[in-house]
Amino acid sequence: MNLIDLFDASFAGRRDVIALEWREANSTLKTWTFGDIDASSNRLAHLLTKRGLRQGDRMAVYLANRVELIDLYLACLKTGILFVPINVLYREREVSHVVRDAEPKAVVAAGDFPHAFPAWHCEDLIRESINCSSDRSRCPLDGDAPAALVYTSGTTGTFKGALLTHNNFASNALNLLGAWQITEADRLLLSLPLFHVHGLGNGLHCWLASGCRMRLQERFESSKAAETLLDFRPTLFFGVPTIYVRLLEIAQETARTIGQFMRLFVCGSAPLPVHVLDAFREHFGHTILERYGMTETLMNLSNPCIGERRPGSAGMPLPGVSVRLLDSDGNPVLDGQTGELYVRGPNVFRGYWKNEQATEQAFVDGYFRTGDLAARSTDGYYTLQGRRSDLIISGGFNVYPREIEEFLTEQPEVAEAAVVGAPDRVRGEVPVAYVVARSTVDPVQMEQRCRKGLASFKVPRAFHVVESLPRNALGKIQKHLLSGFNR
Ligand code: MLC
């Protein structure tokens, strides 16, 4: 079974039911039925074929959330074209890494595409597709067919494309429908970006697989959050911890009203601080359900929908997901002790695109090595305890220090650089740079250059000039000795 077969229960079974809402900038509310969505993605599928794209080709999209992005994604699924979403916050340098690696046959963008690749304009495609047939053309794809190539930057600072199959996404979506009791009666407010698996694999897929109604937003904007929640009255919401911190700014009375029509708030992509969970319960009358996943594995652990949602814990393995906690020698640790988390299951990706070495290193005994440390309680709840790597998570976006360090050391006045995460009340962590200067370093200029070369969430919030970086006897930088590094 492929994803389109899974979504057909909604497309074919609920053709005239309103599926999707979107509020235009001029505040008009537009709606689409499942039949509309099926038809427009069929048209685009014909157009992509007409323009020469074939099964197995890659199509990259550099688009913020919009309805056409959904149509393009479904058109890719229907034709076997690999969907390669690019983070719209990526600048030229980051985009070229992805383009060089994925070798897309086409790129779709809405405005300027920060790369020499001749991007197709989204509006042109939509306009042209209107003349194409809305009939479904069948592409015989089975569940093992790749569906998307989602890029994560790695510990080495280079980008790696995680190849996710239809089966990976289908098992993830079906698991979540069951675990979180999502049905067609739900109303999902989706403000997360569709270029990451949180928005795509959880948000979009749960909507289509359940046949519920979804309101899509271009992005989460805290100043408009209360207004949107009251306007749409969702029953279901997915967020990252930063979003929940922002939602606490909503006035108490409004928060209570929102809490009354809401069924479930889910949080993931970064650890949810216990004090935020507590404050949110106080404010909205809801205990946020925390879960744990990764781009490479989709969702692994979840607190129960019915039952104890334990503060600080990411819950228990989802159905079909096997979890191991191993010490540095590869032996299982006892309950209560910290080990590295390994996972196996139908949710786990096939491997990194064109990178056998990285794929081989990522698996041990068929289990994916997450790089996260965790402990299990005697009653089966897993609590994350940190990471093996120095990954920083800012606002739910992964930031690998190595990538920023490489960028900084390319600057003529920088001899050496180390980037660490500093705690931040709203974003969880933010990157902070320590640099050894070759000549005078102007922090303002440095920040400007970073803003041009790196996505906004990777720009260091401070630049500290130091005499030297602390190193151990082997010459390795001891990041924990840099102040601001606080775990
Ligand atoms: C953030 N920014 C965006 C943006 N999201 N800009 C355009 N479109 C978006 N979607 C930029 C802003 O330009 C700004 O840059 C900075 O981020 C913060 O913006 P803000 O307005 O101050 O927002 P804030 O209230 O801090 O909230 C940020 C946020 C964002 C929570 C909306 O961080 C976000 O969308 N996070 C979700 C990330 C996500 O989906 N992760 C899933 C990965 S998958 P500046 O210049 O001010 O810094 C994964 C697996 C799993 O990890 O388990 O889920």
XYZ file of C-alpha atoms and ligand atoms in Angstrom:
541
model
C 0.000 0.000 0.000
C 1.310 3.459 -0.788
C 0.364 6.748 0.837
C -2.163 7.646 -1.830
C -3.970 4.339 -1.220
C -4.064 5.293 2.444
C -5.383 8.796 1.717
C -7.980 7.473 -0.748
C -10.318 6.742 2.130
C -10.490 10.530 2.436
C -10.195 11.477 -1.249
C -12.637 8.920 -2.592
C -14.824 8.451 0.450
C -15.298 12.107 1.379
C -15.111 13.914 -1.957
C -17.607 16.612 -0.986
C -16.493 17.093 2.588
C -14.553 20.254 3.439
C -10.966 19.220 4.004
C -8.909 22.351 4.174
C -9.159 25.979 5.204
C -6.767 28.811 4.551
C -7.180 32.467 5.447
C -5.880 34.784 2.734
C -3.860 37.883 3.578
C -6.980 39.995 2.879
C -8.693 37.828 5.504
C -11.005 35.919 3.106
C -11.455 32.336 4.234
C -11.009 29.828 1.410
C -11.993 26.160 1.647
C -11.317 23.016 -0.383
C -13.010 19.625 -0.329
C -11.071 16.350 -0.402
C -12.315 15.988 -3.988
C -10.809 19.396 -4.873
C -7.464 18.405 -3.410
C -7.451 15.090 -5.220
C -8.312 16.781 -8.520
C -5.774 19.605 -8.294
C -2.958 17.241 -7.374
C -3.981 14.961 -10.273
C -3.682 17.933 -12.631
C -0.263 18.792 -11.280
C 0.815 15.159 -11.550
C -0.031 15.263 -15.281
C 1.811 18.559 -15.662
C 4.960 17.305 -13.931
C 4.943 14.271 -16.232
C 4.405 16.544 -19.234
C 7.384 18.608 -18.122
C 9.544 15.495 -18.163
C 9.656 14.355 -14.538
C 9.579 10.604 -14.033
C 9.377 8.134 -11.177
C 12.582 8.314 -9.136
C 13.437 11.878 -10.215
C 13.789 14.420 -7.439
C 11.745 17.590 -7.257
C 12.838 20.138 -4.687
C 10.459 22.721 -3.298
C 11.511 25.929 -1.615
C 8.137 27.112 -0.373
C 6.609 28.350 2.846
C 3.332 26.671 3.812
C 0.630 27.266 1.211
C -2.101 25.156 -0.317
C -0.152 24.639 -3.557
C 2.637 23.009 -1.572
C 0.193 20.276 -0.562
C -0.887 19.830 -4.195
C 2.735 19.561 -5.320
C 3.549 17.045 -2.619
C 0.568 14.843 -3.493
C 1.412 15.123 -7.194
C 4.874 13.771 -6.385
C 3.413 10.898 -4.360
C 1.069 10.066 -7.215
C 3.870 9.913 -9.803
C 6.705 8.434 -7.737
C 8.741 11.641 -7.952
C 10.827 12.121 -4.816
C 9.745 15.193 -2.887
C 12.676 17.219 -1.520
C 11.471 20.011 0.764
C 14.006 22.760 1.461
C 13.771 24.899 4.593
C 12.739 28.382 3.411
C 15.006 29.940 5.997
C 18.034 28.419 4.230
C 20.305 30.870 2.455
C 22.316 30.327 -0.712
C 25.098 28.333 0.889
C 22.718 25.893 2.565
C 20.456 25.605 -0.458
C 23.395 24.757 -2.714
C 24.426 21.927 -0.414
C 20.986 20.399 -0.768
C 20.746 20.982 -4.518
C 24.216 19.565 -5.135
C 23.417 16.457 -3.139
C 19.835 15.749 -4.202
C 20.436 16.602 -7.892
C 16.816 17.552 -8.467
C 15.429 17.562 -11.967
C 13.269 20.526 -11.021
C 12.952 23.070 -8.237
C 9.756 24.925 -7.409
C 9.876 28.277 -5.607
C 7.498 31.180 -5.084
C 9.841 34.139 -5.033
C 13.570 34.300 -5.493
C 15.381 31.002 -5.228
C 18.805 31.604 -3.645
C 20.701 29.453 -6.134
C 21.572 29.496 -9.826
C 19.284 26.502 -10.492
C 16.464 27.679 -12.802
C 13.495 27.304 -10.461
C 9.952 26.899 -11.726
C 7.582 29.452 -10.348
C 4.812 27.902 -8.278
C 2.133 30.245 -9.699
C 3.085 29.348 -13.291
C 2.769 25.660 -12.563
C -0.649 26.058 -11.011
C -1.856 28.217 -13.895
C -0.613 25.729 -16.465
C -2.006 22.730 -14.595
C -5.562 24.053 -14.908
C -5.606 22.769 -18.491
C -4.479 19.272 -17.484
C -6.801 16.353 -16.842
C -8.057 15.909 -13.294
C -8.213 12.128 -13.762
C -5.982 10.014 -11.606
C -3.164 8.393 -13.540
C -2.037 5.257 -11.769
C 1.575 4.797 -10.902
C 2.215 1.296 -9.568
C 4.093 2.169 -6.408
C 4.364 -0.172 -3.493
C 4.975 0.808 0.082
C 8.731 0.423 -0.170
C 8.949 3.153 -2.794
C 10.748 6.265 -1.584
C 8.427 9.204 -0.956
C 10.611 12.043 0.285
C 14.173 13.077 0.799
C 14.336 15.257 3.896
C 17.607 16.980 4.692
C 19.195 17.132 8.107
C 22.599 18.635 8.672
C 24.886 16.168 10.332
C 27.497 16.230 13.039
C 30.106 16.578 10.304
C 28.524 19.829 9.187
C 27.518 18.380 5.832
C 23.916 17.887 4.825
C 22.457 14.412 4.661
C 19.231 13.490 2.917
C 17.073 11.020 4.842
C 15.251 8.768 2.395
C 11.782 8.095 3.751
C 9.477 5.571 2.116
C 5.710 5.446 1.748
C 5.689 2.668 4.356
C 7.702 4.771 6.820
C 5.173 7.585 6.600
C 2.145 5.284 6.507
C 3.141 3.346 9.618
C 3.885 6.627 11.383
C 0.522 8.159 10.475
C -1.476 5.041 11.374
C 0.370 4.792 14.671
C -0.467 8.380 15.537
C -4.136 8.060 14.576
C -4.374 5.140 16.979
C -2.204 6.522 19.747
C -3.712 10.005 19.771
C -7.257 8.916 18.852
C -7.400 11.165 15.806
C -10.624 10.820 13.808
C -12.540 12.612 11.069
C -14.300 14.565 13.831
C -11.064 16.398 14.676
C -10.130 19.897 13.581
C -6.390 20.301 13.163
C -4.676 23.675 13.244
C -1.343 23.250 11.442
C 1.159 26.084 11.775
C 4.350 24.036 11.592
C 6.462 24.184 8.449
C 5.740 21.441 5.911
C 9.435 21.224 5.033
C 10.097 19.186 8.186
C 8.703 15.798 9.205
C 6.827 17.249 12.179
C 4.555 19.283 9.910
C 4.629 16.874 6.973
C 4.685 13.383 8.479
C 2.578 14.127 11.549
C 0.465 17.134 10.605
C -0.310 16.649 6.932
C -0.452 12.872 6.976
C -2.679 12.606 10.067
C -5.063 15.055 8.447
C -5.264 13.116 5.173
C -5.329 9.672 6.759
C -8.078 10.627 9.219
C -10.142 12.780 6.865
C -10.511 15.493 9.498
C -10.623 19.199 8.701
C -7.392 21.178 8.718
C -6.671 24.888 8.858
C -3.231 25.522 7.378
C -1.213 28.611 8.270
C 1.825 30.007 6.536
C 3.642 29.909 9.867
C 3.097 30.201 13.586
C 2.826 33.844 14.636
C 2.467 34.337 18.348
C 0.751 37.723 18.024
C -2.067 36.130 16.005
C -2.248 32.793 17.805
C -5.184 33.564 20.110
C -7.200 35.082 17.281
C -6.620 32.056 15.043
C -7.391 29.541 17.781
C -10.660 31.302 18.604
C -11.547 31.687 14.941
C -10.953 28.074 13.892
C -11.658 26.348 17.220
C -9.360 23.376 16.624
C -9.539 20.180 18.619
C -5.975 19.172 17.763
C -2.705 21.109 17.696
C 0.918 20.126 17.085
C 3.720 22.349 18.325
C 7.347 22.607 19.365
C 8.204 23.810 22.914
C 8.848 27.397 21.687
C 5.264 27.551 20.433
C 3.920 26.420 23.819
C 6.060 29.040 25.581
C 4.552 31.658 23.259
C 0.995 30.387 23.865
C 1.452 31.076 27.575
C 1.311 34.792 26.663
C -2.410 34.398 25.865
C -4.663 35.958 28.529
C -5.940 33.476 31.146
C -9.622 33.782 30.270
C -8.986 33.312 26.539
C -6.706 30.377 27.293
C -9.492 28.690 29.280
C -11.955 29.206 26.410
C -9.454 27.664 23.982
C -8.884 24.791 26.401
C -12.598 24.033 26.364
C -12.885 23.230 22.666
C -9.419 21.686 22.370
C -9.041 17.923 22.672
C -5.281 17.429 22.439
C -2.080 19.495 22.405
C 0.967 17.500 21.258
C 4.578 18.611 21.626
C 7.823 17.386 20.086
C 11.027 18.195 18.130
C 12.762 19.397 21.331
C 12.437 18.564 25.040
C 9.485 20.277 26.712
C 10.597 21.863 30.000
C 8.518 20.599 32.937
C 7.793 24.164 34.101
C 6.222 24.921 30.697
C 4.074 21.776 30.914
C 2.959 22.802 34.419
C 2.256 26.424 33.479
C 0.340 25.310 30.394
C -1.857 22.985 32.437
C -2.571 25.804 34.843
C -3.355 28.215 32.012
C -5.253 26.102 29.451
C -6.448 23.226 31.628
C -4.615 20.714 29.393
C -1.641 18.435 29.947
C 0.449 18.639 26.777
C 1.172 15.208 25.333
C 4.935 14.926 24.728
C 6.381 12.561 22.160
C 9.803 11.889 20.681
C 10.901 11.472 17.080
C 13.551 12.347 14.524
C 13.660 13.027 10.802
C 15.312 9.640 10.197
C 12.842 7.657 12.284
C 9.650 9.689 12.389
C 7.892 9.053 15.726
C 9.332 6.586 18.239
C 7.951 7.311 21.686
C 4.770 8.894 22.948
C 3.046 9.564 26.205
C -0.397 7.959 26.300
C -3.520 9.791 25.226
C -5.488 8.044 27.954
C -3.319 7.431 30.985
C -0.481 9.217 32.690
C 1.344 11.867 30.636
C 4.481 11.977 32.713
C 6.222 15.372 32.985
C 9.738 15.327 31.518
C 9.198 11.954 29.865
C 8.630 11.260 26.165
C 6.518 8.211 27.047
C 6.677 4.677 25.722
C 7.540 3.088 22.365
C 4.762 3.352 19.776
C 3.349 0.083 18.375
C 5.866 -1.697 16.138
C 8.806 0.343 17.418
C 11.554 -1.584 19.220
C 13.815 0.399 21.506
C 17.189 -0.481 23.021
C 19.171 1.476 25.566
C 22.845 0.537 25.341
C 26.002 1.573 27.173
C 29.161 2.599 25.324
C 30.189 -1.068 25.010
C 26.894 -1.939 23.379
C 25.413 -3.720 26.414
C 21.832 -3.092 27.566
C 21.561 -0.816 30.607
C 19.306 -1.517 33.567
C 16.119 0.445 34.189
C 16.922 3.801 35.728
C 20.369 3.944 34.122
C 21.337 6.111 31.197
C 22.061 4.546 27.822
C 22.082 5.539 24.197
C 18.746 5.120 22.462
C 18.529 2.806 19.441
C 15.326 2.191 17.503
C 14.026 -0.248 14.925
C 10.663 -0.445 13.223
C 8.664 0.242 10.066
C 9.009 3.952 10.831
C 12.808 3.967 10.481
C 14.160 5.416 7.223
C 15.964 3.463 4.547
C 19.240 5.356 4.749
C 21.004 8.538 3.722
C 20.803 9.488 0.070
C 23.930 8.483 -1.825
C 25.840 8.126 1.410
C 26.491 4.488 2.192
C 29.153 5.273 4.724
C 26.877 7.481 6.819
C 24.076 4.927 6.497
C 26.326 2.109 7.638
C 27.499 4.125 10.639
C 23.918 4.995 11.547
C 22.819 1.404 12.133
C 24.049 -1.213 14.592
C 22.477 -4.673 14.389
C 19.618 -3.243 12.334
C 18.882 -0.614 14.982
C 19.185 3.106 14.210
C 21.521 4.931 16.526
C 19.696 8.115 17.551
C 22.578 9.814 19.366
C 20.176 10.655 22.198
C 20.691 9.477 25.757
C 17.758 8.206 27.804
C 16.744 6.185 30.844
C 13.725 3.920 31.250
C 11.634 3.781 34.393
C 10.565 0.428 35.775
C 7.066 1.042 34.423
C 8.345 1.664 30.897
C 8.479 5.457 30.488
C 11.560 6.820 28.691
C 13.143 10.079 29.761
C 15.648 11.788 27.478
C 18.776 12.871 29.272
C 20.841 14.689 26.684
C 22.714 13.943 23.522
C 25.840 12.167 22.519
C 26.578 14.886 19.954
C 26.718 18.630 20.523
C 23.533 19.256 18.533
C 21.686 22.448 19.494
C 17.896 22.610 19.089
C 16.614 26.162 18.686
C 12.886 26.701 18.342
C 12.581 23.080 17.203
C 15.157 23.522 14.421
C 18.312 21.390 14.597
C 21.554 23.354 14.572
C 24.879 21.564 14.196
C 27.706 23.703 15.676
C 30.185 22.299 13.179
C 28.383 23.930 10.267
C 28.489 27.369 11.906
C 32.098 26.866 13.000
C 33.083 26.096 9.418
C 31.336 29.240 8.232
C 33.044 31.356 10.897
C 36.526 30.042 10.170
C 36.042 30.964 6.512
C 35.955 34.612 7.645
C 39.411 36.203 7.202
C 39.581 37.651 10.726
C 38.730 34.354 12.465
C 41.470 31.850 13.302
C 39.376 29.368 15.281
C 35.751 29.082 16.316
C 33.620 27.024 18.668
C 29.839 27.227 18.809
C 27.838 26.065 21.804
C 24.210 26.197 22.874
C 23.181 28.741 25.495
C 19.881 28.298 27.347
C 17.070 30.503 26.099
C 13.680 30.925 27.745
C 11.709 30.901 24.511
C 13.740 28.938 21.974
C 15.152 26.368 24.408
C 18.698 26.964 23.206
C 20.419 29.488 20.959
C 23.867 29.233 19.344
C 26.667 31.346 20.811
C 30.113 31.662 19.198
C 33.586 31.785 20.750
C 36.234 32.940 18.310
C 39.989 33.314 18.343
C 40.788 36.362 16.242
C 43.401 36.691 13.525
C 42.650 40.414 13.300
C 39.999 42.657 14.868
C 36.593 40.962 14.961
C 33.583 43.251 14.676
C 30.602 41.329 16.144
C 28.064 43.439 14.245
C 29.720 42.752 10.926
C 30.141 39.114 11.838
C 26.434 38.806 12.580
C 25.536 40.475 9.287
C 27.670 38.012 7.369
C 26.152 35.089 9.257
C 22.660 36.354 8.422
C 23.557 36.339 4.739
C 25.175 32.929 4.797
C 23.099 30.961 7.287
C 19.443 30.363 8.164
C 18.278 32.828 10.849
C 18.069 30.176 13.580
C 21.770 29.318 13.080
C 23.034 32.892 13.510
C 24.990 33.079 16.804
C 23.253 35.356 19.310
C 26.639 36.442 20.711
C 30.252 36.484 19.529
C 32.857 36.200 22.261
C 36.454 36.869 21.305
C 38.794 34.692 23.372
C 42.574 34.294 23.530
C 42.381 30.581 22.911
C 39.857 27.738 23.014
C 40.129 25.221 25.859
C 41.523 21.958 24.504
C 42.276 18.607 26.045
C 45.556 16.712 25.697
C 44.425 15.350 22.325
C 43.731 18.840 21.041
C 39.961 18.386 21.080
C 38.022 21.518 22.047
C 36.407 21.126 25.474
C 33.149 22.848 24.802
C 31.777 22.220 28.263
C 34.416 24.630 29.593
C 33.048 27.498 27.523
C 30.579 29.497 29.578
C 27.123 29.530 28.085
C 27.431 25.816 27.618
C 24.954 24.635 30.120
C 23.623 21.093 30.183
C 10.901 30.773 12.152
N 11.251 31.834 11.429
C 10.550 31.807 10.294
C 9.754 30.649 10.348
N 9.984 30.054 11.499
N 10.540 32.588 9.243
C 9.736 32.254 8.219
N 8.957 31.174 8.191
C 8.949 30.349 9.237
N 8.202 29.269 9.203
C 12.329 32.728 11.832
C 12.031 34.163 11.944
O 12.439 34.779 10.766
C 12.897 34.623 13.105
O 14.197 34.911 12.684
C 13.008 33.407 13.962
O 12.721 32.293 13.115
C 12.044 33.414 15.122
O 10.843 33.911 14.705
P 9.758 34.502 15.710
O 8.675 35.166 14.965
O 10.424 35.252 16.814
O 9.134 33.180 16.188
P 9.123 32.442 17.549
O 7.961 32.950 18.341
O 10.470 32.426 18.182
O 8.783 30.988 17.029
C 9.606 30.368 16.143
C 8.890 29.114 15.648
C 9.880 28.446 14.691
C 8.551 28.193 16.813
C 7.620 29.462 14.935
O 11.069 28.230 15.391
C 9.337 27.169 14.113
O 8.526 27.163 13.209
N 9.801 26.037 14.611
C 9.350 24.719 14.153
C 10.490 23.904 13.711
C 10.046 22.526 13.261
O 9.030 22.318 12.647
N 10.836 21.532 13.625
C 10.542 20.152 13.313
C 11.787 19.441 12.884
S 11.375 17.740 12.612
P 15.253 35.793 13.521
O 16.035 36.460 12.456
O 14.474 36.709 14.405
O 16.052 34.795 14.280
C 11.958 16.968 14.000
C 11.484 15.583 14.252
C 10.445 15.609 15.311
O 12.638 17.540 14.773
O 10.508 14.810 16.248
O 9.538 16.436 15.201
